[in-house]
mmCIF file of C-alpha atoms in Angstrom:
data_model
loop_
_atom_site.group_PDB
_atom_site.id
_atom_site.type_symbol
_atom_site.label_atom_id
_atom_site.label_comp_id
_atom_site.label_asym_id
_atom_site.label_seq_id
_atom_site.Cartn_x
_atom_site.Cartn_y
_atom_site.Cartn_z
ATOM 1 C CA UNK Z 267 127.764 -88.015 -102.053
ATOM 2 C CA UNK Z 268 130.462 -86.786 -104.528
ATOM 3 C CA UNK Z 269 132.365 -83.985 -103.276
ATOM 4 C CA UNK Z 270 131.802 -81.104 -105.820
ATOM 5 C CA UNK Z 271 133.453 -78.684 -103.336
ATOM 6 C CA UNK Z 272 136.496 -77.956 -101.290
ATOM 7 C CA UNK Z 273 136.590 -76.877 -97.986
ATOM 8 C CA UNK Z 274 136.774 -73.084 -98.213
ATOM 9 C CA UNK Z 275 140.701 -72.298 -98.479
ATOM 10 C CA UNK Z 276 139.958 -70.342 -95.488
ATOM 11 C CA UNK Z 277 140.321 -73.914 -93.733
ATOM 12 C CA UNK Z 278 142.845 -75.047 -96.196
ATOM 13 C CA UNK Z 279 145.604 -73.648 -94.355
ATOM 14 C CA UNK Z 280 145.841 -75.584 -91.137
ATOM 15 C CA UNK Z 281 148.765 -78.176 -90.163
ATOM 16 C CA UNK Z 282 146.179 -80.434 -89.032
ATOM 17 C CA UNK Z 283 142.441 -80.272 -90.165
ATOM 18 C CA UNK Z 284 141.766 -79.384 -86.737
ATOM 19 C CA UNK Z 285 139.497 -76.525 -85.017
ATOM 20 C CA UNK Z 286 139.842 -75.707 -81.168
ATOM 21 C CA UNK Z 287 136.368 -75.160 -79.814
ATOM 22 C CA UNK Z 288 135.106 -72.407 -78.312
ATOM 23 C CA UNK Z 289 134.960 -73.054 -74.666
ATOM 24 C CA UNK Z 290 133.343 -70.395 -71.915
ATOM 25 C CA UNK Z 291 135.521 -68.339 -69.782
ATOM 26 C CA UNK Z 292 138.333 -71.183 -70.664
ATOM 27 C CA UNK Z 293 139.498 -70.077 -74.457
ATOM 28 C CA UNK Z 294 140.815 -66.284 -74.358
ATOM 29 C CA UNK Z 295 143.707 -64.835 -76.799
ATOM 30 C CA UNK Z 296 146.722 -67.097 -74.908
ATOM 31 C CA UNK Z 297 144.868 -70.162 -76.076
ATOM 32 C CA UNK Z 298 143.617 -68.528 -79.241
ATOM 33 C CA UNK Z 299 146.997 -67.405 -80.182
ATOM 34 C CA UNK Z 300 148.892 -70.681 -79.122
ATOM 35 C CA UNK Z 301 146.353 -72.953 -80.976
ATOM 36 C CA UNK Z 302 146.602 -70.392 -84.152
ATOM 37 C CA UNK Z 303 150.544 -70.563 -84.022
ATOM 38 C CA UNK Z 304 150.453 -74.581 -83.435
ATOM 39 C CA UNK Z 305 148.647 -74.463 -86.814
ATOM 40 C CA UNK Z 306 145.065 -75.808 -85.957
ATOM 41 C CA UNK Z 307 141.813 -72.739 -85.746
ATOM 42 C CA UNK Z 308 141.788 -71.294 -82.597
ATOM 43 C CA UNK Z 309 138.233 -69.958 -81.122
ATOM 44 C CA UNK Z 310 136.754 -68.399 -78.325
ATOM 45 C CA UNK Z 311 132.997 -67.125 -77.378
ATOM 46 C CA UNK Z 312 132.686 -63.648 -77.799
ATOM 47 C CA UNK Z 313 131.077 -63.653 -74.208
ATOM 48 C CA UNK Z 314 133.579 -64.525 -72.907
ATOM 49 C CA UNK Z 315 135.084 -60.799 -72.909
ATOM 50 C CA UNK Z 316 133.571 -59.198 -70.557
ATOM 51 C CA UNK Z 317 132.789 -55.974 -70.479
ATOM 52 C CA UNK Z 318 132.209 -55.590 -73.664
ATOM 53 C CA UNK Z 319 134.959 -53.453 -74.420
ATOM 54 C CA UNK Z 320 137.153 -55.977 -74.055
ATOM 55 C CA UNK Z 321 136.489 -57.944 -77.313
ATOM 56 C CA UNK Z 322 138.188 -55.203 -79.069
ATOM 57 C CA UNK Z 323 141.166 -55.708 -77.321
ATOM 58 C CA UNK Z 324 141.098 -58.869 -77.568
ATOM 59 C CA UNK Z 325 140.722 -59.216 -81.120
ATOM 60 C CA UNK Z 326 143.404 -56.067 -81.655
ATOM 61 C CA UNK Z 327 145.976 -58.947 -79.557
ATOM 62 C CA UNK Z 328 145.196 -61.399 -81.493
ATOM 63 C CA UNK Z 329 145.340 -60.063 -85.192
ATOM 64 C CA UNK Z 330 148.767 -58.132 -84.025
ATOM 65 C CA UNK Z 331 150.120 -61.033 -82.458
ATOM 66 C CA UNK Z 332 149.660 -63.070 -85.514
ATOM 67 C CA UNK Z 333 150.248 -60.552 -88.030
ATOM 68 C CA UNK Z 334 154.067 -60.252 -86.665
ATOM 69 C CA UNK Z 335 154.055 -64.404 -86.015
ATOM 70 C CA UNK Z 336 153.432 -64.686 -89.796
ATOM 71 C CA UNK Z 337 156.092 -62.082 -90.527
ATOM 72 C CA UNK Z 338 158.782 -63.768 -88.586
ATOM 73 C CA UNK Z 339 157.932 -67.369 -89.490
ATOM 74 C CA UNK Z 340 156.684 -67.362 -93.415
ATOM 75 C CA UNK Z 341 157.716 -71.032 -93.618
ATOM 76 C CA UNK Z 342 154.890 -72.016 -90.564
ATOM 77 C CA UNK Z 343 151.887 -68.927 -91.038
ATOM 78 C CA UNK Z 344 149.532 -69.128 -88.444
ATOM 79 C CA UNK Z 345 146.045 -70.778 -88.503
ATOM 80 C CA UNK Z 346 143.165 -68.190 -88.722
ATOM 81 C CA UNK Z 347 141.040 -67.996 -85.733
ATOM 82 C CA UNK Z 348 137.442 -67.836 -84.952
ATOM 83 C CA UNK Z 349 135.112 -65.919 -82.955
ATOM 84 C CA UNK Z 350 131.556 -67.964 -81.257
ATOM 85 C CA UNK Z 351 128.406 -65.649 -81.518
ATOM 86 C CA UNK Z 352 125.650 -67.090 -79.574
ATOM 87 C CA UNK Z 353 122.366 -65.832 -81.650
ATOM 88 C CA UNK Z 354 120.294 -66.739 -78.766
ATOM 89 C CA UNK Z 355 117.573 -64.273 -77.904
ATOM 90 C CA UNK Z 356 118.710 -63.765 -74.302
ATOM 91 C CA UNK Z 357 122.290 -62.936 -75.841
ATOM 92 C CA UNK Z 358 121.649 -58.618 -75.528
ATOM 93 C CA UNK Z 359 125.771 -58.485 -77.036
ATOM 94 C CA UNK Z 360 124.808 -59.712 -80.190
ATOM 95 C CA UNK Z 361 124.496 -56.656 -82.548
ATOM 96 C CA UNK Z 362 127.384 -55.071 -80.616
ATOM 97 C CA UNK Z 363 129.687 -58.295 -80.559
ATOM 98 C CA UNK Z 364 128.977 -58.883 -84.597
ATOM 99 C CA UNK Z 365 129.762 -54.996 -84.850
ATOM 100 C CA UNK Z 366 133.240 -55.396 -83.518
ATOM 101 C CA UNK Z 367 134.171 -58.828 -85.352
ATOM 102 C CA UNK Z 368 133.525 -56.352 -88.295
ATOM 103 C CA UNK Z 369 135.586 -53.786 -87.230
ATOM 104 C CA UNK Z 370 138.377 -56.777 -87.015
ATOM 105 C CA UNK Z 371 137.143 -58.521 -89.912
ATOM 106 C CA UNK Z 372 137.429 -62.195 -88.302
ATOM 107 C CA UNK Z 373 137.945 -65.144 -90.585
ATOM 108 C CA UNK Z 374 135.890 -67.350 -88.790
ATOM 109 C CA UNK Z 375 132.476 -66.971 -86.823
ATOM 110 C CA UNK Z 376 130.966 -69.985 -85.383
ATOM 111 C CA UNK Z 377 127.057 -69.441 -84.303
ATOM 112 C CA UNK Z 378 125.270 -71.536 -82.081
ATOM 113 C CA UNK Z 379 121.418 -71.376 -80.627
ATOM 114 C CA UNK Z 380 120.157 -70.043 -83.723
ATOM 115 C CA UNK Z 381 120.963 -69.187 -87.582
ATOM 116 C CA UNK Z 382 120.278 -65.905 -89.015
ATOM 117 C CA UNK Z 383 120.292 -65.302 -92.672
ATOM 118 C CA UNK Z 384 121.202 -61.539 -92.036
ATOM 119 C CA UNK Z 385 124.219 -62.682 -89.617
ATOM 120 C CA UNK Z 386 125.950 -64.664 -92.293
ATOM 121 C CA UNK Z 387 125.608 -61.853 -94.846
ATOM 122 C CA UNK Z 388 126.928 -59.937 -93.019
ATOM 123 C CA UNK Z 389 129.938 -61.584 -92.490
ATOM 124 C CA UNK Z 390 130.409 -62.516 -96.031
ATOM 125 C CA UNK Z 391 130.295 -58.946 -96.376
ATOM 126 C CA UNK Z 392 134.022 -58.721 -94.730
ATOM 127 C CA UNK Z 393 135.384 -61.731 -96.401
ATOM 128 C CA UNK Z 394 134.437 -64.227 -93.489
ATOM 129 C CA UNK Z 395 132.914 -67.318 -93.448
ATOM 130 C CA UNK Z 396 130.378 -68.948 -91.169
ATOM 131 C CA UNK Z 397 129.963 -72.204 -89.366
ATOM 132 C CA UNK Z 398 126.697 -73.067 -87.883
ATOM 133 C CA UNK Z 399 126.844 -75.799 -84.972
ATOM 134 C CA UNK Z 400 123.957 -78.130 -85.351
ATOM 135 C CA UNK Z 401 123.119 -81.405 -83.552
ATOM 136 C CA UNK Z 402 121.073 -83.405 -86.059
ATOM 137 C CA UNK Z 403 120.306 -83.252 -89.768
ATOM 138 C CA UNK Z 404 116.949 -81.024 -89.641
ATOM 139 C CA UNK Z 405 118.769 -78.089 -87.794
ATOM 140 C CA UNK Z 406 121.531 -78.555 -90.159
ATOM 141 C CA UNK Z 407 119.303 -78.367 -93.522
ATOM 142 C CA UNK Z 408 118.090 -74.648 -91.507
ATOM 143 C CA UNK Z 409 121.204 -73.508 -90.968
ATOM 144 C CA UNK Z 410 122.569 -74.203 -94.474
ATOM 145 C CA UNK Z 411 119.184 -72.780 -95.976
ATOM 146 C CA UNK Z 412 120.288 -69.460 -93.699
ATOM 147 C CA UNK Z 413 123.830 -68.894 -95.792
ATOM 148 C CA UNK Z 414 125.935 -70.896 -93.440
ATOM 149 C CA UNK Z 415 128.748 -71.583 -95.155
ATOM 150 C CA UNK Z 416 129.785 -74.459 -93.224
ATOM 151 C CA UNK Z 417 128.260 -77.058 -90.263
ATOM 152 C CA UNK Z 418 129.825 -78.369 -87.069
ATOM 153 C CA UNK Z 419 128.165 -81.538 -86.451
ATOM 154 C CA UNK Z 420 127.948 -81.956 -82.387
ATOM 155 C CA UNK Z 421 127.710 -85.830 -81.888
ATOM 156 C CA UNK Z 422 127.026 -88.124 -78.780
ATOM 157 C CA UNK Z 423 130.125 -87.995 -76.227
ATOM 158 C CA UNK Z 424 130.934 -83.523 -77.136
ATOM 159 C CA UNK Z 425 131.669 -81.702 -74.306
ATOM 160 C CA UNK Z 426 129.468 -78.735 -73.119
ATOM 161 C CA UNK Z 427 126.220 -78.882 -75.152
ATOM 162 C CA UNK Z 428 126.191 -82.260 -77.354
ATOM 163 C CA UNK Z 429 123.548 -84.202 -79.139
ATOM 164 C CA UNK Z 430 122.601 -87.497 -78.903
ATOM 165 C CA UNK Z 431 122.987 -89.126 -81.954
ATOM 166 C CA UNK Z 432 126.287 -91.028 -83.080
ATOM 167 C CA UNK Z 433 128.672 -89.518 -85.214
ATOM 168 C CA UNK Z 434 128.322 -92.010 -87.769
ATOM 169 C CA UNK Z 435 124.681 -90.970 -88.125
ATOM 170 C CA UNK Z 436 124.980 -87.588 -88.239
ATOM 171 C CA UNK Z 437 127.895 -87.479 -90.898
ATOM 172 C CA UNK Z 438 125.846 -90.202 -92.966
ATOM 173 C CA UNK Z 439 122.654 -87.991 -93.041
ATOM 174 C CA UNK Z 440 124.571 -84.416 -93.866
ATOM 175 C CA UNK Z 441 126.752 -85.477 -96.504
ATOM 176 C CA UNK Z 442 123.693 -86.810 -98.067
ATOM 177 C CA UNK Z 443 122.928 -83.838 -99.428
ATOM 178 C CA UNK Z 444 125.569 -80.845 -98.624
ATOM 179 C CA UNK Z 445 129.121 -81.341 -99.819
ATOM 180 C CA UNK Z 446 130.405 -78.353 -98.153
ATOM 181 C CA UNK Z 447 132.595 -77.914 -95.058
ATOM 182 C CA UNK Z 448 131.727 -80.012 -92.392
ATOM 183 C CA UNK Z 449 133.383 -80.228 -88.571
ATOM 184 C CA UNK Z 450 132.823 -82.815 -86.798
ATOM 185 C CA UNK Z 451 132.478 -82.845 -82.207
ATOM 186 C CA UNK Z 452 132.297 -85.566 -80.243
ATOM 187 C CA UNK Z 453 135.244 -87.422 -77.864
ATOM 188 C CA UNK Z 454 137.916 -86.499 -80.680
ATOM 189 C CA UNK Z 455 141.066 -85.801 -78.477
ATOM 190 C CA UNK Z 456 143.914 -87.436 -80.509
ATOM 191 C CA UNK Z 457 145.283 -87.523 -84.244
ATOM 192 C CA UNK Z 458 143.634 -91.081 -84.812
ATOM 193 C CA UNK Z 459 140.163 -90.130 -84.029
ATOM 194 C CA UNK Z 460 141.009 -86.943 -86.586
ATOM 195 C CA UNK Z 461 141.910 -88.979 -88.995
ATOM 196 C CA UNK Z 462 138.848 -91.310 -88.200
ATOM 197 C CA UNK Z 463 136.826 -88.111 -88.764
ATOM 198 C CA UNK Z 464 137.724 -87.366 -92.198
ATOM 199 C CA UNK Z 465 137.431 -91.327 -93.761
ATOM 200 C CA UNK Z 466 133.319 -90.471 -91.936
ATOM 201 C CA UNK Z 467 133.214 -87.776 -94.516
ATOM 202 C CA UNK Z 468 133.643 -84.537 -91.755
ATOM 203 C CA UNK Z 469 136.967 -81.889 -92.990
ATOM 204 C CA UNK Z 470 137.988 -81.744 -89.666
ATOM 205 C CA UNK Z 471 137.864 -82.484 -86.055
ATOM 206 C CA UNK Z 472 136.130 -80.037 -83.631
ATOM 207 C CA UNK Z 473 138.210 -80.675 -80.026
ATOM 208 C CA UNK Z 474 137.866 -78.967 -77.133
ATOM 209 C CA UNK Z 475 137.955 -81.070 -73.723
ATOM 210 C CA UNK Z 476 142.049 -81.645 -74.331
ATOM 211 C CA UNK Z 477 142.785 -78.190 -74.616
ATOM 212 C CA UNK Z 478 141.039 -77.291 -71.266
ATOM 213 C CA UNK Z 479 144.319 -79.156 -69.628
ATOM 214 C CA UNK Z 480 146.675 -77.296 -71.597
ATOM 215 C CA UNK Z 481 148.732 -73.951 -69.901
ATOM 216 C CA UNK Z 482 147.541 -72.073 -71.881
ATOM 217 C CA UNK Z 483 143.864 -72.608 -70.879
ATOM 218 C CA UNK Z 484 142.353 -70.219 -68.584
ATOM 219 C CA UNK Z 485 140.590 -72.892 -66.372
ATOM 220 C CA UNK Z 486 140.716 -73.438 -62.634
ATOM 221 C CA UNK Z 487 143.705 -75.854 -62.245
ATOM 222 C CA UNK Z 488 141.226 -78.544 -60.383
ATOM 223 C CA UNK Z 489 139.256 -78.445 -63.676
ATOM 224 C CA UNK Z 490 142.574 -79.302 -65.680
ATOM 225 C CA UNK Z 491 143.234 -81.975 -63.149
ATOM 226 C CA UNK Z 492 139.810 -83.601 -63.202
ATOM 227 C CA UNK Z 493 140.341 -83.193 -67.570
ATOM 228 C CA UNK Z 494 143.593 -85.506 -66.566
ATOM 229 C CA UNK Z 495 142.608 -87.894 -64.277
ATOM 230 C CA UNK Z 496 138.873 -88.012 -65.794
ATOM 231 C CA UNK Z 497 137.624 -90.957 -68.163
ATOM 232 C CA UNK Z 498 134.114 -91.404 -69.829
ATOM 233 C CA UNK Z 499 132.568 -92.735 -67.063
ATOM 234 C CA UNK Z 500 132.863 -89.503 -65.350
ATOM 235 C CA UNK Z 501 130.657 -87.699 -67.688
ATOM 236 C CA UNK Z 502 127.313 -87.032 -67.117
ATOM 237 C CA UNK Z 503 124.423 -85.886 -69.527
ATOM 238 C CA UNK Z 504 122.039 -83.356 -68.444
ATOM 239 C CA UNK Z 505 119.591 -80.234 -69.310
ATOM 240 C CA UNK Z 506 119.499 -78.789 -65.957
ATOM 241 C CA UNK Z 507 122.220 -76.715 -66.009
ATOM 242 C CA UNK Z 508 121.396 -74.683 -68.949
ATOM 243 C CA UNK Z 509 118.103 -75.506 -70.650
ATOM 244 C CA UNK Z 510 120.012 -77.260 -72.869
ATOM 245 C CA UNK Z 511 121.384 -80.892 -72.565
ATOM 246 C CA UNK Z 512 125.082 -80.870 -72.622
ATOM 247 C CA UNK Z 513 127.974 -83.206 -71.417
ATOM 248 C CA UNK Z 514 129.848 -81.984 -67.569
ATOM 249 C CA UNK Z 515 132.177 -83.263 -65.271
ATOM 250 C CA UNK Z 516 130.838 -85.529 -62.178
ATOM 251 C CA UNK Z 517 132.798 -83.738 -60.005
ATOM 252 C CA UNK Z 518 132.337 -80.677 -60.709
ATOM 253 C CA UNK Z 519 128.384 -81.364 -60.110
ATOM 254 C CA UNK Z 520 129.655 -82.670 -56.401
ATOM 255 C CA UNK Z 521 131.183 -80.276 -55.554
ATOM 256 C CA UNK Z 522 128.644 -77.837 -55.960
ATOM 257 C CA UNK Z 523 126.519 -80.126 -53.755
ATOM 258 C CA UNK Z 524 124.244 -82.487 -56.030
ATOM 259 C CA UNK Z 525 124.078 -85.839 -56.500
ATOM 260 C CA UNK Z 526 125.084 -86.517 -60.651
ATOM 261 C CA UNK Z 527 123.009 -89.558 -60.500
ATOM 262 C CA UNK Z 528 119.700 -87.440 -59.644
ATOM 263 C CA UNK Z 529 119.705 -84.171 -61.074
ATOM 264 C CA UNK Z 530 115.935 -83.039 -62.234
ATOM 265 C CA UNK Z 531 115.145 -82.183 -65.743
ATOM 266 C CA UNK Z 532 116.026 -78.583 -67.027
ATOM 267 C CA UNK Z 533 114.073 -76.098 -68.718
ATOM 268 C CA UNK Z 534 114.501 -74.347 -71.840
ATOM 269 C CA UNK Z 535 112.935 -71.157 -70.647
ATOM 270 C CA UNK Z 536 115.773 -70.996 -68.206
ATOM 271 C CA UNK Z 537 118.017 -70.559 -71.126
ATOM 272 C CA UNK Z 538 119.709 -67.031 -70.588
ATOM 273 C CA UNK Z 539 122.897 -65.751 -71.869
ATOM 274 C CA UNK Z 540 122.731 -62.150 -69.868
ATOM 275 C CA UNK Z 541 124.848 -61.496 -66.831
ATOM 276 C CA UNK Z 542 123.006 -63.655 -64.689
ATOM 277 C CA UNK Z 543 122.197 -63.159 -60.774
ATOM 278 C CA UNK Z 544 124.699 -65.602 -59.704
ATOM 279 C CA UNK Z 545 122.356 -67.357 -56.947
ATOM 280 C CA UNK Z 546 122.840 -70.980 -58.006
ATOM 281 C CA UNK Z 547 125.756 -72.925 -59.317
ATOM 282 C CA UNK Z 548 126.317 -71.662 -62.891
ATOM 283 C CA UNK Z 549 127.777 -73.393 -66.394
ATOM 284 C CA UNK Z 550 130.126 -73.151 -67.164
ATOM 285 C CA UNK Z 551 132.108 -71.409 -63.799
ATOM 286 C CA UNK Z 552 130.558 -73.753 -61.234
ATOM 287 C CA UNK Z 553 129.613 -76.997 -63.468
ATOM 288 C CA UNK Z 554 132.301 -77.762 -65.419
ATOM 289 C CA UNK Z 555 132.111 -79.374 -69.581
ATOM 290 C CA UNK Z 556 133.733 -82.150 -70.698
ATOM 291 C CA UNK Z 557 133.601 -84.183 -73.411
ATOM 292 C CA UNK Z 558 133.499 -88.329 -73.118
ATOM 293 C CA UNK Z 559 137.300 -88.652 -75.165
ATOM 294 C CA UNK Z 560 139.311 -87.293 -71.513
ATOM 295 C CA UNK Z 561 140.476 -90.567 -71.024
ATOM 296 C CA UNK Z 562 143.021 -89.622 -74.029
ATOM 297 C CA UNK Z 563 144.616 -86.553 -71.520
ATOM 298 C CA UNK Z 564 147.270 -88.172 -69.291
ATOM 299 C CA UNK Z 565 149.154 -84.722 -68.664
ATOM 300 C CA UNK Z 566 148.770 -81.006 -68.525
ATOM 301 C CA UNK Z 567 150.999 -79.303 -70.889
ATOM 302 C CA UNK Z 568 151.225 -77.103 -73.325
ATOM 303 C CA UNK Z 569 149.030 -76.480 -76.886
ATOM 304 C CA UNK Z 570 152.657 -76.739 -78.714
ATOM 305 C CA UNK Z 571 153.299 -80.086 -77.216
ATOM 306 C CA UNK Z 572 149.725 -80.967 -77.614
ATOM 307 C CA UNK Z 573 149.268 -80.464 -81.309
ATOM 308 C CA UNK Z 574 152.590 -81.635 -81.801
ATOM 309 C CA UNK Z 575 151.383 -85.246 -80.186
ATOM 310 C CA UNK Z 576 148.175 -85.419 -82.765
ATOM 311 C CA UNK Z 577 150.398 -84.629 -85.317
ATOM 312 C CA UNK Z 578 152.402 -87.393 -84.762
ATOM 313 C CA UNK Z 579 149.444 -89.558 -84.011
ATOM 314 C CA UNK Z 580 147.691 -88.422 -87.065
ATOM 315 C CA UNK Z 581 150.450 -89.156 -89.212
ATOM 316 C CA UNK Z 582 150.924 -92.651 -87.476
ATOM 317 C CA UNK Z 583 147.500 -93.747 -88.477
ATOM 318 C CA UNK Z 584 147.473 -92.792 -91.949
ATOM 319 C CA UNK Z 585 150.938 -94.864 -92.126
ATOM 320 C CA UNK Z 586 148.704 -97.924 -90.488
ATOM 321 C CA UNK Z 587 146.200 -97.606 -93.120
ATOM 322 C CA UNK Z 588 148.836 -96.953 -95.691
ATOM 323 C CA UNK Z 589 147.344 -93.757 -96.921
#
């Protein structure tokens, strides 16, 4: 369809039209701040603070820390960042997580498991906007019908929860209709595939599997090394882990003594977003997400040298095309 609008100029000022996903217990304020100061959105789940105290210090360190960045460097401001709220009912932080994103007033919240029309006012009610994470076209429709300012479309090959249908469908079928912001997830791990995003009609790329192999990533450094030596054929697609079908690590499953090629079939009801009784292997500490795009990640290293490699990428491709 013809675009009417432009992406909110929350998103307009970015280096590359990239967000870092939110990834659990991985993304915390060092990769936040890093990917915010390398000029792409940086997020992270508000669970992944725990106690719950700690989200406002975390959020404190982050606005501070990129308050003064944007002081000292006027000529390269920092990206805004973005905070995950899972609206699941199991999540009991909810209220009190949206309470203190208030407090902070974040740019950005991304919600996933659920749209609520009262969550999104509320958020325009500091000056935010949301994005609503969505895995075909009849969630999306819901979440936009909710006051979601924006969708992340999560495609075939995303790491940690994904969908199953290919990017080129899902992009086809939401810019039907909505003209608004629109993220696209799915194996996009260099400055090519970005680009590739944006002539499918998405605003931006939604990556998170390379920046689990990045320094600044608080991951186990066997997870980094399996991101790095990993390719799609080590991914593997299943429901048990969460309720939810999502995209993890062969490995990873392995090691916690299963056999990836015969895990039984999850169940939603499982679904729970509380503290857990730790008596079986656990997603995302135990299992470990990753998207199908690893085989891009040849190195750990750092977000600046990271972004700075799609940048060039992304800049290559458009020069290919002649754009």
């Amino acid at each position: 369809m013809k675009r009417t609008h432009e992406p909110s100029p929350i998103l307009q000022r970015l280096r590359l039209p990239i967000i870092g996903s939110p990834l659990f217990i991985i993304s915390g304020p060092d990769l936040v701040i890093a990917q915010c100061k390398a000029g792409i959105v940086g997020s992270f789940p508000a669970l992944n603070a725990r106690p719950q105290a700690q989200l406002d210090e975390w959020l404190h360190r982050i606005t501070e820390e990129l308050s003064a960045w944007n002081r000292d460097n006027p000529d390269r401001p920092a990206a805004p960042f973005a905070v995950n709220q899972i609206v699941h009912k199991s999540n009991e932080r909810l209220e009190a997580d949206l309470a203190t994103c208030a407090k902070w007033q974040v740019p950005i919240v991304i919600t996933s498991l659920g749209a609520r029309e009262d969550l999104n006012t509320t958020v325009h009610g500091w000056g935010g906007i949301t994005l609503h994470d969505i895995i075909d076209d009849r969630f999306a429709r819901k979440a936009i019908e909710k006051g979601a300012d924006g969708l992340i479309a999560v495609a075939a090959g995303a790491g940690g929860h994904a969908g199953r249908l290919s990017p080129f469908a899902l992009i086809q079928e939401i810019r039907q209709w909505f003209d608004g912001p629109l993220a696209l997830s799915g194996s996009i791990a260099t400055g090519d595939a970005v680009l590739a995003a944006q002539a499918m009609g998405a605003d931006l790329g939604y990556i998170g599997s390379p920046f689990i192999a990045t320094e600044e990533a608080n991951a186990d450094p066997a997870y980094k090394d399996g991101i790095v030596a990993g390719k799609a054929s080590d991914i593997i697609y299943s429901n048990l882990f969460t309720g939810v079908h999502g995209n993890y690590l062969r490995g990873s499953i392995q090691a916690a003594g299963m056999d990836p090629d015969n895990l039984p079939e999850g169940d939603l009801k499982t679904m729970d977003f509380g503290t857990g009784n730790g008596s079986k292997p656990k997603a995302w500490k135990d299992i470990w997400g990753s998207g199908q795009g690893i085989g891009a990640v040849t190195a750990v290293e750092s977000v600046a040298v990271r972004v700075d490699r799609m940048e060039r990428e992304y800049k290559a491709a458009r020069a290919r095309l002649g754009l």
